Short mmCIF file of C-alpha atoms in Angstrom, two decimals:
data_model
loop_
_atom_site.label_atom_id
_atom_site.label_comp_id
_atom_site.label_asym_id
_atom_site.label_seq_id
_atom_site.Cartn_x
_atom_site.Cartn_y
_atom_site.Cartn_z
CA MET U 94 59.06 -111.78 -12.40
CA ASN U 95 58.14 -111.18 -8.87
CA ALA U 96 59.54 -108.38 -7.40
CA GLU U 97 61.03 -109.71 -4.59
CA THR U 98 62.87 -112.30 -6.85
CA LYS U 99 67.15 -111.69 -7.19
CA LYS U 100 68.41 -111.39 -10.06
CA ARG U 101 70.58 -114.27 -11.29
CA ASN U 102 74.40 -113.10 -12.43
CA VAL U 103 75.34 -114.41 -15.90
CA ILE U 104 78.17 -114.18 -18.26
CA ILE U 105 76.99 -114.78 -21.96
CA ASP U 106 79.86 -116.63 -24.24
CA CYS U 107 78.96 -116.33 -27.74
CA ASP U 108 79.85 -116.13 -31.45
CA PRO U 109 77.41 -113.75 -33.00
CA GLY U 110 75.96 -115.21 -35.46
CA ILE U 111 71.89 -114.71 -36.50
CA ASP U 112 70.70 -116.93 -33.78
CA ASP U 113 73.14 -115.79 -31.10
CA CYS U 114 72.17 -112.09 -31.51
CA LEU U 115 68.65 -113.25 -31.24
CA ALA U 116 69.55 -115.01 -28.00
CA LEU U 117 71.11 -111.51 -26.45
CA MET U 118 68.13 -109.89 -27.38
CA LEU U 119 66.07 -112.55 -25.30
CA ALA U 120 68.68 -112.20 -22.50
CA LEU U 121 68.85 -108.33 -22.33
CA LYS U 122 64.95 -108.33 -22.19
CA SER U 123 64.49 -110.67 -19.26
CA PRO U 124 64.45 -109.13 -16.12
CA GLU U 125 65.66 -112.30 -14.22
CA LEU U 126 69.06 -111.69 -15.45
CA ASN U 127 71.71 -109.27 -14.46
CA ILE U 128 74.09 -109.59 -17.33
CA LEU U 129 77.89 -109.05 -16.03
CA GLY U 130 79.65 -109.02 -19.49
CA ILE U 131 79.74 -110.68 -23.02
CA THR U 132 82.46 -112.50 -23.93
CA THR U 133 82.81 -113.71 -27.77
CA VAL U 134 84.94 -116.30 -29.45
CA CYS U 135 85.75 -117.67 -33.10
CA GLY U 136 82.66 -119.72 -34.07
CA ASN U 137 80.11 -118.21 -36.57
CA VAL U 138 82.44 -115.59 -37.20
CA PRO U 139 85.70 -114.23 -36.15
CA ALA U 140 85.87 -113.25 -32.26
CA SER U 141 86.26 -109.87 -33.09
CA LEU U 142 83.69 -109.61 -35.44
CA GLY U 143 81.42 -111.20 -33.19
CA ALA U 144 82.09 -108.63 -30.67
CA LYS U 145 81.05 -105.82 -32.93
CA ASN U 146 77.83 -107.82 -33.15
CA ALA U 147 77.28 -108.16 -29.57
CA LEU U 148 77.61 -104.28 -29.31
CA LYS U 149 75.36 -103.76 -31.96
CA ILE U 150 72.44 -105.62 -30.10
CA LEU U 151 73.83 -103.96 -27.03
CA LYS U 152 73.22 -100.67 -28.76
CA ARG U 153 69.67 -101.60 -30.12
CA CYS U 154 68.55 -102.51 -26.58
CA GLY U 155 70.08 -99.58 -24.81
CA ARG U 156 72.59 -101.50 -22.74
CA LEU U 157 76.12 -100.13 -23.95
CA ASP U 158 76.75 -100.28 -20.39
CA ILE U 159 77.39 -104.03 -20.41
CA PRO U 160 81.12 -104.89 -21.56
CA VAL U 161 81.88 -106.99 -24.20
CA TYR U 162 85.30 -108.85 -24.13
CA VAL U 163 86.98 -110.39 -27.38
CA GLY U 164 88.15 -113.79 -27.04
CA GLU U 165 89.93 -116.58 -28.54
CA GLU U 166 90.37 -116.41 -32.37
CA LYS U 167 91.39 -119.91 -33.04
CA PRO U 168 90.13 -123.17 -31.68
CA LEU U 169 92.59 -125.24 -29.43
CA GLN U 170 94.41 -127.04 -31.82
CA ARG U 171 92.32 -128.12 -35.39
CA GLU U 172 92.02 -125.40 -38.07
CA TYR U 173 89.40 -122.34 -37.55
CA ILE U 174 86.27 -122.98 -39.89
CA SER U 175 83.67 -120.56 -39.76
CA ALA U 176 80.05 -120.31 -40.18
CA GLN U 177 79.60 -117.38 -42.19
CA ASP U 178 78.16 -119.40 -45.12
CA THR U 179 75.25 -119.85 -42.67
CA HIS U 180 75.27 -116.29 -41.30
CA GLY U 181 76.68 -114.24 -43.70
CA GLU U 182 79.87 -112.46 -43.95
CA ASP U 183 79.27 -109.72 -41.39
CA GLY U 184 77.49 -112.99 -39.00
CA LEU U 185 73.73 -110.87 -39.54
CA GLY U 186 72.88 -112.04 -42.82
CA ASP U 187 74.68 -109.40 -44.65
CA SER U 188 72.37 -107.00 -43.59
CA GLY U 189 74.69 -103.84 -43.18
CA ILE U 190 73.40 -102.84 -39.83
CA PRO U 191 76.23 -99.87 -38.95
CA GLU U 192 79.06 -100.39 -36.78
CA VAL U 193 78.63 -98.75 -33.08
CA THR U 194 81.22 -96.17 -32.59
CA GLU U 195 79.85 -95.00 -29.14
CA THR U 196 82.43 -97.78 -27.47
CA VAL U 197 84.71 -100.89 -28.42
CA PRO U 198 85.18 -104.13 -27.06
CA PHE U 199 87.88 -104.82 -24.54
CA TYR U 200 90.25 -107.79 -25.03
CA GLY U 201 90.98 -110.56 -22.39
CA ALA U 202 87.53 -112.71 -22.30
CA VAL U 203 89.66 -115.51 -20.69
CA ASP U 204 90.87 -113.60 -17.75
CA PHE U 205 87.49 -111.71 -17.63
CA LEU U 206 85.68 -114.95 -17.23
CA ASN U 207 87.89 -116.09 -14.46
CA ARG U 208 88.00 -112.67 -12.53
CA THR U 209 84.24 -112.30 -12.47
CA LEU U 210 83.62 -116.06 -11.35
CA ALA U 211 85.89 -115.90 -8.37
CA GLU U 212 84.79 -111.99 -7.70
CA ALA U 213 81.12 -111.57 -8.33
CA GLU U 214 78.65 -113.20 -6.29
CA ARG U 215 77.12 -116.81 -7.75
CA VAL U 216 77.69 -116.43 -11.47
CA SER U 217 76.66 -118.39 -14.08
CA VAL U 218 77.89 -118.89 -17.88
CA ILE U 219 75.63 -119.39 -20.40
CA ALA U 220 77.42 -120.57 -23.65
CA LEU U 221 76.30 -120.27 -27.01
CA GLY U 222 79.40 -120.87 -29.31
CA PRO U 223 82.27 -123.27 -29.39
CA LEU U 224 84.03 -123.65 -26.32
CA THR U 225 87.56 -122.48 -26.52
CA ASN U 226 87.32 -119.55 -24.01
CA ILE U 227 85.50 -121.85 -21.36
CA ALA U 228 88.47 -124.10 -21.73
CA LEU U 229 91.40 -121.95 -21.74
CA ALA U 230 89.74 -120.36 -18.82
CA LEU U 231 89.48 -123.48 -16.94
CA LYS U 232 93.08 -124.78 -17.89
CA LYS U 233 94.24 -121.21 -16.62
CA ASN U 234 92.50 -120.96 -13.38
CA PRO U 235 90.26 -123.90 -12.45
CA GLU U 236 90.17 -122.92 -8.73
CA SER U 237 87.56 -119.71 -10.23
CA TRP U 238 85.07 -122.22 -11.80
CA THR U 239 84.43 -124.05 -8.66
CA TYR U 240 82.25 -120.79 -7.94
CA ALA U 241 80.13 -121.65 -10.84
CA GLU U 242 76.67 -121.46 -10.24
CA ALA U 243 75.54 -123.14 -13.39
CA PHE U 244 77.04 -123.49 -16.65
CA VAL U 245 74.46 -124.04 -20.00
CA SER U 246 76.11 -124.79 -23.23
CA MET U 247 73.95 -124.79 -27.01
CA GLY U 248 76.06 -127.57 -28.38
CA GLY U 249 76.02 -131.20 -29.23
CA SER U 250 73.65 -133.68 -30.28
CA PHE U 251 72.17 -136.92 -28.69
CA LYS U 252 70.15 -138.79 -31.10
CA SER U 253 69.71 -136.15 -33.50
CA PHE U 254 71.37 -136.17 -36.75
CA GLY U 255 74.48 -133.23 -37.12
CA ASN U 256 74.29 -130.08 -38.87
CA CYS U 257 77.83 -129.70 -40.33
CA SER U 258 78.67 -133.50 -40.37
CA PRO U 259 76.03 -136.36 -39.96
CA VAL U 260 76.79 -136.61 -36.70
CA ALA U 261 78.27 -133.49 -35.25
CA GLU U 262 76.85 -130.31 -33.74
CA TYR U 263 78.57 -127.24 -35.27
CA ASN U 264 79.96 -125.39 -32.02
CA TYR U 265 81.56 -128.91 -30.94
CA TRP U 266 82.51 -129.28 -34.09
CA CYS U 267 84.50 -126.23 -34.60
CA ASP U 268 86.70 -126.88 -31.27
CA PRO U 269 86.15 -130.44 -30.53
CA HIS U 270 89.26 -130.49 -28.09
CA ALA U 271 88.01 -127.53 -25.88
CA ALA U 272 84.25 -129.20 -25.51
CA SER U 273 86.03 -132.57 -24.63
CA TYR U 274 88.09 -130.80 -22.07
CA VAL U 275 85.32 -128.81 -20.65
CA TYR U 276 83.11 -131.93 -20.26
CA ARG U 277 86.08 -133.65 -18.71
CA HIS U 278 87.24 -130.73 -16.21
CA LEU U 279 84.40 -128.69 -15.42
CA PRO U 280 83.23 -128.53 -11.65
CA VAL U 281 79.65 -128.54 -12.38
CA LYS U 282 77.33 -130.51 -14.81
CA THR U 283 77.14 -129.25 -18.06
CA GLN U 284 73.50 -128.59 -19.19
CA MET U 285 73.54 -129.65 -23.07
CA ILE U 286 71.34 -127.76 -24.78
CA GLY U 287 71.63 -129.86 -28.18
CA LEU U 288 70.14 -130.53 -31.46
CA ASP U 289 67.72 -132.93 -29.96
CA VAL U 290 65.75 -130.02 -28.93
CA THR U 291 66.65 -126.90 -30.74
CA ARG U 292 65.68 -128.26 -33.80
CA LYS U 293 62.11 -127.90 -32.42
CA ILE U 294 62.24 -123.80 -32.31
CA VAL U 295 62.02 -122.98 -35.60
CA LEU U 296 61.58 -119.06 -36.43
CA ARG U 297 58.90 -119.56 -39.38
CA PRO U 298 57.15 -116.97 -41.85
CA ASP U 299 53.75 -116.76 -40.19
CA ILE U 300 55.57 -116.00 -36.68
CA LEU U 301 57.82 -113.09 -38.28
CA GLU U 302 54.81 -111.54 -39.71
CA TYR U 303 52.90 -111.70 -36.30
CA ILE U 304 55.53 -110.05 -34.76
CA SER U 305 56.02 -107.39 -37.72
CA GLN U 306 51.93 -107.33 -37.23
CA ILE U 307 52.60 -106.17 -33.44
CA CYS U 308 55.72 -104.37 -33.49
CA PRO U 309 56.73 -103.01 -37.16
CA GLU U 310 60.02 -101.68 -36.06
CA GLU U 311 61.02 -105.10 -34.34
CA GLY U 312 59.59 -107.23 -36.94
CA GLU U 313 61.83 -105.34 -39.78
CA TYR U 314 65.02 -105.73 -37.85
CA LEU U 315 64.45 -109.19 -37.47
CA ARG U 316 63.52 -109.87 -41.00
CA LYS U 317 66.50 -107.94 -42.22
CA ILE U 318 68.90 -110.03 -39.99
CA THR U 319 66.87 -113.45 -40.67
CA ARG U 320 66.43 -113.32 -44.53
CA PHE U 321 69.73 -115.21 -45.10
CA TYR U 322 69.34 -117.38 -42.49
CA PHE U 323 65.84 -118.18 -44.05
CA ASP U 324 67.50 -118.94 -47.47
CA PHE U 325 70.24 -120.77 -46.14
CA HIS U 326 68.19 -123.62 -44.02
CA TRP U 327 65.35 -123.73 -47.36
CA ALA U 328 68.74 -124.48 -49.52
CA GLN U 329 70.02 -126.92 -46.91
CA GLU U 330 67.21 -128.53 -45.38
CA GLN U 331 63.86 -127.34 -46.97
CA VAL U 332 63.02 -125.99 -43.66
CA LEU U 333 60.52 -123.02 -44.26
CA GLY U 334 61.90 -120.44 -41.35
CA CYS U 335 65.46 -121.06 -39.51
CA VAL U 336 66.09 -122.91 -36.73
CA ILE U 337 67.34 -120.53 -33.69
CA ASN U 338 68.81 -122.68 -31.41
CA ASP U 339 70.87 -120.14 -29.06
CA PRO U 340 67.55 -118.68 -27.71
CA LEU U 341 66.31 -121.76 -26.56
CA ALA U 342 69.64 -122.25 -24.34
CA VAL U 343 68.73 -118.73 -22.56
CA ALA U 344 65.04 -119.58 -22.14
CA TYR U 345 66.03 -122.89 -20.42
CA PHE U 346 68.21 -120.92 -18.06
CA ILE U 347 65.35 -118.21 -16.99
CA ASP U 348 62.61 -121.27 -17.10
CA PRO U 349 64.20 -124.69 -16.58
CA SER U 350 60.48 -126.01 -17.21
CA LEU U 351 60.69 -125.60 -20.79
CA CYS U 352 62.97 -128.65 -21.42
CA GLN U 353 63.10 -132.20 -20.04
CA GLY U 354 66.25 -134.31 -19.66
CA ARG U 355 68.59 -136.55 -18.26
CA ASP U 356 72.08 -136.75 -16.32
CA MET U 357 74.50 -138.49 -18.18
CA TYR U 358 78.26 -139.24 -18.80
CA THR U 359 79.30 -136.95 -22.19
CA ASP U 360 82.64 -136.75 -24.19
CA ILE U 361 83.43 -135.26 -27.68
CA VAL U 362 85.16 -137.14 -30.31
CA THR U 363 88.35 -135.32 -31.04
CA GLU U 364 89.24 -137.01 -34.18
CA GLY U 365 88.30 -139.33 -36.83
CA ILE U 366 85.13 -139.52 -38.71
CA ALA U 367 82.96 -138.94 -36.07
CA LEU U 368 84.92 -135.46 -35.31
CA GLY U 369 82.98 -133.23 -32.83
CA GLN U 370 80.32 -135.79 -32.21
CA SER U 371 79.04 -135.70 -28.61
CA VAL U 372 78.79 -139.16 -27.33
CA CYS U 373 76.26 -139.42 -24.16
CA ASP U 374 76.36 -142.72 -22.16
CA GLU U 375 72.74 -142.97 -21.52
CA MET U 376 72.98 -146.35 -20.08
CA GLY U 377 75.78 -146.04 -17.70
CA ILE U 378 78.00 -148.02 -19.77
CA TRP U 379 81.17 -146.71 -18.90
CA LYS U 380 80.10 -146.62 -15.08
CA LYS U 381 81.41 -142.83 -14.79
CA GLU U 382 79.68 -140.27 -12.70
CA PRO U 383 77.33 -138.03 -15.08
CA ASN U 384 79.29 -134.79 -15.84
CA SER U 385 76.31 -133.49 -17.86
CA HIS U 386 72.15 -133.11 -18.16
CA VAL U 387 71.75 -133.50 -21.72
CA LEU U 388 67.84 -132.11 -22.95
CA LEU U 389 65.83 -134.41 -24.46
CA LYS U 390 62.46 -132.78 -24.99
CA THR U 391 61.38 -129.19 -24.99
CA ASP U 392 57.72 -127.46 -25.05
CA SER U 393 58.25 -125.34 -28.24
CA VAL U 394 55.04 -123.51 -27.74
CA ARG U 395 55.64 -122.48 -24.39
CA PHE U 396 59.13 -121.15 -25.73
CA MET U 397 57.62 -119.14 -28.68
CA LYS U 398 55.20 -117.63 -25.95
CA LEU U 399 58.24 -116.30 -23.87
CA PHE U 400 60.09 -115.55 -26.88
CA LEU U 401 56.92 -113.23 -28.60
CA GLU U 402 56.26 -111.54 -25.16
CA ARG U 403 59.95 -110.55 -24.65
CA ILE U 404 61.16 -109.84 -28.28
CA ALA U 405 57.86 -108.28 -29.61
CA GLY U 406 55.73 -107.09 -26.37
CA ALA U 407 53.14 -109.89 -27.09
CA LYS U 408 50.36 -109.81 -24.73
CA GLU U 409 47.25 -112.03 -23.91
CA PRO U 410 44.50 -112.54 -24.41
CA GLN U 411 45.68 -112.08 -28.06
CA LEU U 412 48.87 -114.09 -27.67
CA SER U 413 47.12 -117.51 -26.87
CA GLY U 414 44.85 -116.85 -29.77
CA ILE U 415 47.77 -116.70 -32.09
CA LEU U 416 49.42 -119.54 -30.69
CA LYS U 417 46.64 -121.86 -31.23
CA GLN U 418 46.62 -120.64 -34.64
CA LEU U 419 50.55 -121.31 -34.87
CA TYR U 420 50.36 -124.38 -33.24
CA PRO U 421 47.04 -126.24 -33.89
CA GLY U 422 46.41 -129.50 -32.10
CA GLU U 423 49.15 -128.48 -29.24
CA THR U 424 48.69 -127.38 -25.81
CA LEU U 425 50.37 -124.17 -24.19
CA THR U 426 51.23 -126.39 -21.17
CA GLY U 427 52.88 -129.01 -23.14
CA ASP U 428 54.15 -132.22 -21.84
CA LEU U 429 56.82 -131.53 -19.52
CA SER U 430 55.37 -131.20 -16.21
CA GLU U 431 57.28 -134.05 -14.77
CA ARG U 432 60.91 -132.50 -15.81
CA LYS U 433 63.48 -133.56 -13.06
CA GLY U 434 66.44 -131.54 -12.29
CA GLY U 435 67.12 -128.12 -13.19
CA VAL U 436 69.85 -125.43 -14.03
CA GLY U 437 71.64 -124.57 -10.62
#
């Protein structure tokens, strides 16, 4: 990052969760971001458990100065169904990582979000879980959200199949009423980082081995928290490795050229067989003003370059050589040079 580049203020709303924790690690190791706080919501794990996991990542990265706020423990209307079958009972692959004792999380995520948006300068929100906290904050004080610089949501799917139903992605399926409310009422466009792009981001065994070779301690930590995730992906989809959805949302916020998309009007189905489906009006059939920027393509090679540089300290010229081995036939620049739009 250029020394003159000002850090961007951001709040990360999440449900840690293995891939949330990888996303937090990426954010914490990215000098472009000034993380004002982390809020947790029920999703992959209950919000209170997610807060404990967030503290574990903050401690590992030496950033216990960043406050963590516990948010909502149940969706707006439907029954809460966690994803602990995917992430382990502790949310970190049943890895047994000790709890943090030096500090504790605060409560009141909704009020923290509204207060910070109103009082701090140019704050963006990266939402990595269900949108329950966001919807309630927006309902409670919509004026605060007029100050939001940008809003990025890892959730939904446009043309990709779902991961918890044939058509729905988990975060929006977990609380479809919250997601629908946010899309309908948020005063800034939602940058939708859905399964169409996140399915391209796979932490494979060979990538994990490379991390272990250049940074053994980090490699061992990642192995410990992702082993459960690897096994789940193989059992469910015969994927060799694990899809790491949430780090792409953070990477996209840092560098919008990593993804390409289109402005569309989007709404979320709140009942019936398509519960949680994100319906994106690509052709403008509804004649409504676009409320979202839906990401359709991503450059997985450039993402992995960023991820390996930040997470494992990978350096050139070795890194480019390794990427050529990992992604034979693909170029580092990818095919997204014509991307229009951006975060902000």
